[in-house]
């Protein structure tokens, strides 16, 4: 397999990002992107541009050649601007190839070296054991439980070494 590279998403990536998210939303019930089918190309380009203007938000893509095979986001929580929420999606045919780990590693590096966020958190469906195992391996610890879309989920927080 060719090398997977990580890059910051830019507005010029909007079409590929939208296509990727729409594709992966059909592959797994773990992908939760509200209103995904309603987002226009212009709106997605504007979203990426806006995210890139914030010091404490980031969107990075795992690229295989010039196609995205994974995405990681860190978004400030509106009600807790010192907290960033991590989100990771990898195309199903590339699961268990280390791409998720690569993306989470990059997000942790960004969190520690470039953001002013105090905490990095995520929620993951309780039945998604491969993701939970990955997050635990990468220094996330369970801090609570919640329900998302009627399904049990774990809340986890990054605990740097």
C-alpha positions in Angstrom: 0.0 0.0 0.0 1.2 3.5 -0.7 2.1 5.7 2.2 -0.7 7.5 3.9 0.1 11.2 4.5 -1.6 13.6 6.9 -2.5 17.2 5.7 -4.5 20.0 7.1 -7.8 20.3 5.3 -8.4 23.4 3.2 -11.4 24.9 1.5 -10.2 23.3 -1.8 -10.7 19.9 -0.2 -14.4 20.5 0.5 -15.7 18.2 -2.4 -13.5 15.3 -1.4 -14.4 15.8 2.3 -18.1 15.8 1.6 -17.9 12.7 -0.6 -15.7 10.9 2.0 -18.1 11.7 4.9 -21.2 10.7 2.8 -19.5 7.4 1.8 -18.4 6.6 5.4 -21.8 7.4 6.9 -23.2 4.5 4.8 -20.4 2.1 6.1 -20.9 2.4 9.8 -23.5 3.5 12.3 -20.7 5.1 14.3 -20.5 8.2 12.0 -22.7 10.9 13.3 -22.7 14.0 11.0 -26.0 15.9 11.3 -27.5 17.3 8.1 -24.7 15.7 6.0 -26.8 15.3 2.9 -28.0 19.0 3.1 -24.5 20.5 3.1 -23.5 22.2 -0.2 -20.0 22.3 -1.5 -19.9 26.1 -0.8 -21.0 25.5 2.8 -18.4 22.8 3.4 -15.7 25.0 2.0 -16.8 27.9 4.2 -17.0 25.5 7.2 -13.4 24.4 6.6 -12.2 28.0 6.1 -13.9 29.0 9.4 -12.5 26.1 11.3 -9.0 27.0 10.1 -9.4 30.5 11.5 -9.7 29.2 15.0 -6.6 28.3 16.9 -8.4 25.7 18.9 -10.1 23.8 16.1 -8.5 21.6 13.4 -9.4 19.3 10.5 -6.8 16.9 9.2 -7.1 14.4 6.4 -5.3 11.0 6.0 -4.6 11.0 2.2 -3.8 7.9 0.1 -2.5 9.5 -3.1 -5.0 12.4 -3.6 -8.0 10.7 -2.0 -9.0 11.0 1.7 -9.2 7.7 3.6 -9.6 9.2 7.0 -10.4 12.4 8.8 -9.8 13.8 12.3 -11.4 16.9 13.8 -11.0 18.7 17.1 -13.7 21.2 17.7 -14.1 23.5 20.7 -17.2 22.8 22.7 -19.5 25.8 22.5 -20.4 25.6 26.2 -16.8 24.9 27.3 -14.4 26.7 24.9 -11.4 25.3 26.9 -12.4 21.7 25.8 -11.9 20.2 22.4 -13.9 17.3 21.1 -12.1 14.7 19.0 -13.8 13.0 16.1 -12.2 10.3 13.9 -13.5 8.6 10.8 -11.7 6.0 8.6 -13.0 4.5 5.4 -14.1 1.0 6.1 -11.9 -0.8 3.6 -8.9 0.8 5.5 -10.0 -0.2 9.0 -7.3 -1.9 11.2 -4.4 -0.5 9.1 -3.2 2.0 11.6 -4.8 5.0 10.0 -7.1 5.8 13.0 -4.0 5.6 15.3 -2.1 7.9 12.9 -4.9 10.5 13.0 -5.4 10.4 16.8 -1.6 10.7 17.2 -1.6 13.8 15.0 -4.5 15.3 16.9 -2.8 14.7 20.2 0.4 16.3 18.9 -1.6 19.3 17.7 -3.5 19.5 21.0 -0.2 19.5 23.0 1.9 21.8 20.8 -0.5 24.2 19.0 -3.8 24.6 20.8 -4.5 26.4 24.0 -7.2 23.9 24.9 -7.1 22.5 28.5 -8.8 19.1 27.7 -9.3 16.8 24.8 -12.4 14.6 25.0 -14.4 12.3 22.9 -17.5 10.1 23.0 -17.6 6.7 21.5 -20.5 4.2 21.2 -20.1 1.6 24.0 -20.4 -1.3 21.5 -17.5 0.0 19.3 -14.8 -2.0 21.1 -12.1 -1.6 18.4 -12.3 2.2 18.8 -12.4 2.0 22.6 -9.3 -0.2 22.6 -7.5 2.3 20.3 -8.4 5.3 22.4 -7.3 3.5 25.6 -4.0 2.6 23.9 -3.5 6.3 23.0 -4.0 7.6 26.6 -7.7 8.3 26.7 -9.5 7.2 29.9 -13.2 6.7 30.5 -14.6 9.6 32.5 -18.4 9.0 32.1 -21.2 7.5 30.2 -23.8 9.1 28.1 -26.5 8.3 25.5 -26.2 9.5 21.9 -29.0 8.9 19.4 -30.6 6.5 21.9 -27.4 4.4 22.1 -25.1 4.0 25.1 -21.8 5.8 24.7 -18.6 6.3 26.7 -17.1 9.7 27.4 -13.3 9.6 27.4 -10.6 12.2 28.1 -7.0 12.4 26.9 -4.5 11.9 29.8 -1.1 13.0 28.5 1.8 11.0 29.9 
